[in-house]
Short mmCIF file of C-alpha atoms and ligand atoms in Angstrom, two decimals:
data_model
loop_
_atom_site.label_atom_id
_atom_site.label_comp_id
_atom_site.label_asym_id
_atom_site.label_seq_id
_atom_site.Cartn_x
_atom_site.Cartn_y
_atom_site.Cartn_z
CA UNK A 16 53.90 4.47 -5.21
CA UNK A 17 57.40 2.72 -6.53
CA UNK A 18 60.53 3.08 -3.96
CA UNK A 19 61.54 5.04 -7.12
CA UNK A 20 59.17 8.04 -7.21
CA UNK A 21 59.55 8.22 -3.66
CA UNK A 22 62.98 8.59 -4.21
CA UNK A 23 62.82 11.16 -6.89
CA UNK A 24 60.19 13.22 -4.38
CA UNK A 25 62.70 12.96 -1.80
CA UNK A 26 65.84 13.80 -3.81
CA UNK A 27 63.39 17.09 -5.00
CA UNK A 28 62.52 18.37 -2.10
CA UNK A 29 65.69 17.62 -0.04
CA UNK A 30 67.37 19.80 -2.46
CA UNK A 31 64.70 22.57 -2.15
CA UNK A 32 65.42 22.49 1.68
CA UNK A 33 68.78 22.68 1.28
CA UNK A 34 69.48 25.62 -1.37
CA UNK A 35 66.50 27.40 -0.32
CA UNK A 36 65.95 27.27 3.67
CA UNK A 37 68.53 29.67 5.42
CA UNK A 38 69.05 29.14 9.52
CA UNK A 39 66.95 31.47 12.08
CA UNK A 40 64.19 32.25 8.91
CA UNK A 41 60.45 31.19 9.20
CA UNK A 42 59.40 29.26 6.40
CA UNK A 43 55.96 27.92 4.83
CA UNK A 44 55.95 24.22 4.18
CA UNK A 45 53.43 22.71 1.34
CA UNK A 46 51.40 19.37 1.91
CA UNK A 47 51.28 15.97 -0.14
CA UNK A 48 54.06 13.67 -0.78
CA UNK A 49 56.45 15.46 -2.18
CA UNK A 50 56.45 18.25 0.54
CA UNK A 51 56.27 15.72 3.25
CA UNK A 52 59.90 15.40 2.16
CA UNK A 53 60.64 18.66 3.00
CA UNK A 54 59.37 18.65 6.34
CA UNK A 55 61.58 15.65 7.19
CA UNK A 56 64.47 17.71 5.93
CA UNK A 57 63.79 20.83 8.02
CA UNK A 58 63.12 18.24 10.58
CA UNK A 59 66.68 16.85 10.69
CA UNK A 60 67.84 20.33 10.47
CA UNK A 61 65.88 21.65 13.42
CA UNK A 62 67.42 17.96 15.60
CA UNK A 63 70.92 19.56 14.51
CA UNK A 64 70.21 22.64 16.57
CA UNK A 65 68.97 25.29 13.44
CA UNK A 66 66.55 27.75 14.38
CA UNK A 67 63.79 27.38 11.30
CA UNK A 68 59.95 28.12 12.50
CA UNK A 69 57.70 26.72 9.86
CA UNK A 70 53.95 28.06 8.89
CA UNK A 71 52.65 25.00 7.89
CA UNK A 72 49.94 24.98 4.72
CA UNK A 73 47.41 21.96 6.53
CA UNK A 74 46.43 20.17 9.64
CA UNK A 75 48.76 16.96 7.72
CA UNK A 76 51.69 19.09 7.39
CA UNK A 77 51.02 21.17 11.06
CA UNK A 78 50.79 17.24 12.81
CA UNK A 79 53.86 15.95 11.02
CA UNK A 80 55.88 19.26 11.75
CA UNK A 81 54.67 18.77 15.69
CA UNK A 82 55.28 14.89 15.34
CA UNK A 83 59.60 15.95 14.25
CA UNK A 84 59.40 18.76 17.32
CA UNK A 85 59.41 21.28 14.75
CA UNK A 86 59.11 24.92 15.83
CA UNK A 87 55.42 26.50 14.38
CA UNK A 88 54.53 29.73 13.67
CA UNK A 89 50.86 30.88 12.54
CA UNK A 90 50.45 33.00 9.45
CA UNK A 91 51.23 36.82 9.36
CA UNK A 92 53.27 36.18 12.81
CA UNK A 93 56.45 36.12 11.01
CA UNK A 94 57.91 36.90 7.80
CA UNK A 95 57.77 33.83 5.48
CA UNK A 96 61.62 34.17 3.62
CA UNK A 97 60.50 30.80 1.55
CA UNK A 98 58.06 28.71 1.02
CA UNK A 99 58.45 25.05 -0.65
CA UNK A 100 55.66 22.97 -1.93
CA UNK A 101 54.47 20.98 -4.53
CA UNK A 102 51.88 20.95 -7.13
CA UNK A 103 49.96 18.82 -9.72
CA UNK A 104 50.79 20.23 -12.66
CA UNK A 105 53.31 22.63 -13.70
CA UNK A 106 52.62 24.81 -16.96
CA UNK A 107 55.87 25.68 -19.09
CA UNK A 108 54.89 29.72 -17.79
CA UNK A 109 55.17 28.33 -14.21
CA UNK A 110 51.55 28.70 -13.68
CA UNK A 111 50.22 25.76 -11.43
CA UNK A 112 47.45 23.44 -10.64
CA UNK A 113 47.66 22.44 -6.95
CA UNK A 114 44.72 21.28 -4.51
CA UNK A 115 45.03 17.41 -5.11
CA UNK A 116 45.43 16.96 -1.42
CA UNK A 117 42.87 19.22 -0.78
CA UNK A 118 44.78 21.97 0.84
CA UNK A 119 44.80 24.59 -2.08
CA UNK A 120 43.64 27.21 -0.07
CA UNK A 121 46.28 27.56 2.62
CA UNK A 122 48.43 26.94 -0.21
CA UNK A 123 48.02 29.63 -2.14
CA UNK A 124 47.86 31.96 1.34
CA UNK A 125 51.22 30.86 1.93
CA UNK A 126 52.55 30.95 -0.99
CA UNK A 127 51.25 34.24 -1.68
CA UNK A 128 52.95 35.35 2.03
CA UNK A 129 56.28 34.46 1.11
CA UNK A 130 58.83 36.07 -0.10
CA UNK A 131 60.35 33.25 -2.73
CA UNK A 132 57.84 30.35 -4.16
CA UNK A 133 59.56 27.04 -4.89
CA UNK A 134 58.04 24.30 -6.52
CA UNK A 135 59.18 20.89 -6.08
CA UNK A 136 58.11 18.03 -8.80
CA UNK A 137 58.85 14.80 -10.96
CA UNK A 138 58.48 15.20 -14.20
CA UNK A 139 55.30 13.96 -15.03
CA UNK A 140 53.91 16.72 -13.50
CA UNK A 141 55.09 19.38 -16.19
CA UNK A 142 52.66 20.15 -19.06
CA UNK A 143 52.50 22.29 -21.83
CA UNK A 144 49.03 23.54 -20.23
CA UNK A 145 47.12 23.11 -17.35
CA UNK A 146 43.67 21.10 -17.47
CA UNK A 147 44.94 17.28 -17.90
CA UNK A 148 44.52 17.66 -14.07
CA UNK A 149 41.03 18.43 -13.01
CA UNK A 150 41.18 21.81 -11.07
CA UNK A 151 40.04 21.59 -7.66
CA UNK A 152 37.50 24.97 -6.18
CA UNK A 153 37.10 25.03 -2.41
CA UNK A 154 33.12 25.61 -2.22
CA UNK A 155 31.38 27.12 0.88
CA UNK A 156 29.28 24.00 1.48
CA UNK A 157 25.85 26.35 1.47
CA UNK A 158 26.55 27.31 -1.67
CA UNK A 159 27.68 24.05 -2.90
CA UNK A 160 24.57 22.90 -5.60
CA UNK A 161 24.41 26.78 -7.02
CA UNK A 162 28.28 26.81 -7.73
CA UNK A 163 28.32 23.30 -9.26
CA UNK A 164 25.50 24.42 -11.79
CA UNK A 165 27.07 27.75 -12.25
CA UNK A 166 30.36 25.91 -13.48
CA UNK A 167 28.41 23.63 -15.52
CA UNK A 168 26.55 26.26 -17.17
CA UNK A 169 30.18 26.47 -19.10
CA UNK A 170 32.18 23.71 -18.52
CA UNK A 171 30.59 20.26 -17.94
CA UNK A 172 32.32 17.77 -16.09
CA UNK A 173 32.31 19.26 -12.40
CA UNK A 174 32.42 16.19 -9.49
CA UNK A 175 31.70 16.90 -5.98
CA UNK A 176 35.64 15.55 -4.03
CA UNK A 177 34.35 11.91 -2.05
CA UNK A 178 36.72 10.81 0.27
CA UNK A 179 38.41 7.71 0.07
CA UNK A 180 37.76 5.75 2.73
CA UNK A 181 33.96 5.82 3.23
CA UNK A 182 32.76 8.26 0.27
CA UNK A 183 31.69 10.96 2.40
CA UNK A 184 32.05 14.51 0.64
CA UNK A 185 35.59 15.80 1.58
CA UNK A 186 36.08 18.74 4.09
CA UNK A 187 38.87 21.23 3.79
CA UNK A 188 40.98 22.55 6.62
CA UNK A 189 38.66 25.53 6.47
CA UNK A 190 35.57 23.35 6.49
CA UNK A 191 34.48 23.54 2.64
CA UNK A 192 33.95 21.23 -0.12
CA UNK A 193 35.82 20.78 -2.78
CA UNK A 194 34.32 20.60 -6.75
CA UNK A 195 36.63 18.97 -9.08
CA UNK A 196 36.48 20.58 -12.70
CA UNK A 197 37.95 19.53 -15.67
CA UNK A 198 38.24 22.63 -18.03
CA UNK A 199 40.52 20.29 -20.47
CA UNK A 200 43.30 22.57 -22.01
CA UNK A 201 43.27 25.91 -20.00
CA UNK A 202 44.64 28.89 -21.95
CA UNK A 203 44.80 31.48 -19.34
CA UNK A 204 44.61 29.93 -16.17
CA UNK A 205 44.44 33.60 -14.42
CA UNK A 206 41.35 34.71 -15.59
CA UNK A 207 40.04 31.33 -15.52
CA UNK A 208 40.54 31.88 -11.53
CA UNK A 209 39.16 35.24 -11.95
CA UNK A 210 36.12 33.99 -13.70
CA UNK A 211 35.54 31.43 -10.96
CA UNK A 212 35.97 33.13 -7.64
CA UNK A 213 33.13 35.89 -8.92
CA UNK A 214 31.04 33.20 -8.31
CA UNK A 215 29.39 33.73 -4.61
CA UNK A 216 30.11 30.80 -2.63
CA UNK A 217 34.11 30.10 -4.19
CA UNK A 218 36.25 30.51 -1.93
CA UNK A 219 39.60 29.80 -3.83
CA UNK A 220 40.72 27.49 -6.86
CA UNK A 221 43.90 25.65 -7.02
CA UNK A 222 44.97 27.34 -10.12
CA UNK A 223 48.18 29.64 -9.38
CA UNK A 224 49.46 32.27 -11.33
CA UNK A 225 52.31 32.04 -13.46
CA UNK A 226 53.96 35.34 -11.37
CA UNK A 227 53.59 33.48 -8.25
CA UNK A 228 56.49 31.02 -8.74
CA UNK A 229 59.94 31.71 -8.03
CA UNK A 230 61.35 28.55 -9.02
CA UNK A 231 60.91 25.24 -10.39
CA UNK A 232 63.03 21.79 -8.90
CA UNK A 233 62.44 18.93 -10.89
CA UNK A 234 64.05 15.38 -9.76
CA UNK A 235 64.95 13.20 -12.89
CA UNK A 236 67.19 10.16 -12.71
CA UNK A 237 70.25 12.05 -13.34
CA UNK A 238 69.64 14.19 -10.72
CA UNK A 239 67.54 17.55 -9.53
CA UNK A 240 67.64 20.26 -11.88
CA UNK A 241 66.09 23.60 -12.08
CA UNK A 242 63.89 24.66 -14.74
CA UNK A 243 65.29 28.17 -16.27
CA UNK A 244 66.03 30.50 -13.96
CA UNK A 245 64.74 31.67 -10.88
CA UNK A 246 63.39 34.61 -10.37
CA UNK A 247 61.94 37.43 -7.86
CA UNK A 248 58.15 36.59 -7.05
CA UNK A 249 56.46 39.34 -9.46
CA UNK A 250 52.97 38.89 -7.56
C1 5RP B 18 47.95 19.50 -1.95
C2 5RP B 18 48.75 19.88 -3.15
C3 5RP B 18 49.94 19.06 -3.47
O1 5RP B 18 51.06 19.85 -3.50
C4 5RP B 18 49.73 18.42 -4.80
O2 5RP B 18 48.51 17.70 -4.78
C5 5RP B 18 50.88 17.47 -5.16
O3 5RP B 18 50.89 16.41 -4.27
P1 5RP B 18 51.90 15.20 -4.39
O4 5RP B 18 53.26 15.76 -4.11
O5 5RP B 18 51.42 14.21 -3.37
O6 5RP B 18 51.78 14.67 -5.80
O7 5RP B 18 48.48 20.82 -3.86
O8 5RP B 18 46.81 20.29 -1.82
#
């Protein structure tokens, strides 16, 4: 990654700590490296003496919350006021495609706790529609070779998420796999998630609604601006 996309992640998210994250609230903080940014924001803000307990989305985001002596809370043992996070795609109705770090599930359990959404990105990550990005399902791993041909019964290309390192099949937080789908353009990515988590054996997608999303932060060169207004969760 270029000094200057790291830039633009941290400009994004700094911002989404800042207008978003009010002292003495509990908060739910996203994972990847975009989010990371926002952790190291609350983090400097918790060293200056705020009160801010954060419900962290993965084990990543838990350990580098712990690492910055950040206070944690698990989820449902406080109201979330806001949660931040990013995401892979972003769809001009605000629905998403996250799950590229593997962590869609806690994601959307977090997101789907709190009381505002925000959505931090660069701008490559906004689309017309989703699908460019191959949409990640979190499999129970029992089930895995029946889901994969279910999906492919429709929609070919399904790949089973390899790690990087040693090419192991990736494990989840929750101790699933992960099938990697490309749908190509997706027209109504709720019912697409609808569709797929009647299959026995899904446990989530990383396909969020449209209704979920409160707001939008994109960093450009210029600066971090907000796409249209935000607006109440309506999910
Ligand atoms: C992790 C996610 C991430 O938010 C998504 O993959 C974007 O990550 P990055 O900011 O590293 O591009 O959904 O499960």
């Amino acid at each position: 990654m270029t000094d200057q996309a790291d830039e633009l992640k941290r400009a994004v998210s700094f911002a989404a700590v800042d207008r978003y994250v009010r002292a003495g609230t509990c908060i739910g903080l996203g994972t990847g490296t975009t989010a990371r940014w926002a952790i190291v924001r609350v983090g400097e803000r918790v060293a200056r003496g705020e009160s801010i307990v954060v419900v962290p989305t993965s084990g990543a985001t838990e350990r580098e919350c712990r690492e910055l002596g950040i206070p944690l809370a698990a989820l449902g043992e406080r109201e979330i006021d806001v949660a931040i996070d990013g995401a892979d795609e972003v769809a001009a109705d605000w629905s998403l495609t996250k799950g590229g770090g593997g962590a869609l599930f806690r994601e959307k359990a977090v997101a789907l706790a709190a009381g505002t959404f925000v959505v931090v990105v660069t701008p490559e990550k906004l689309v017309a529609r989703l699908g460019a990005f191959a949409t990640p399902v979190e499999v129970v791993p029992f089930t895995l070779r029946i889901v994969a041909r279910a999906i492919e019964a429709a929609h070919p290309e399904v790949r089973v998420r390899r790690r990087g390192d040693d090419g192991a099949p990736f494990v989840t937080d929750n101790g699933n796999a992960i099938l990697d789908c490309s749908f190509g353009p997706i027209d109504d990515p709720l019912a697409l998630d609808v569709s797929l988590r009647a299959i026995h054996g899904v446990v989530a997608t990383g396909l969020f609604p449209s209704a979920l999303t409160s707001a939008v932060l994109v960093a450009e060169s210029g600066g971090v601006r907000a796409l249209g207004e935000p607006h109440a969760r309506r999910t």
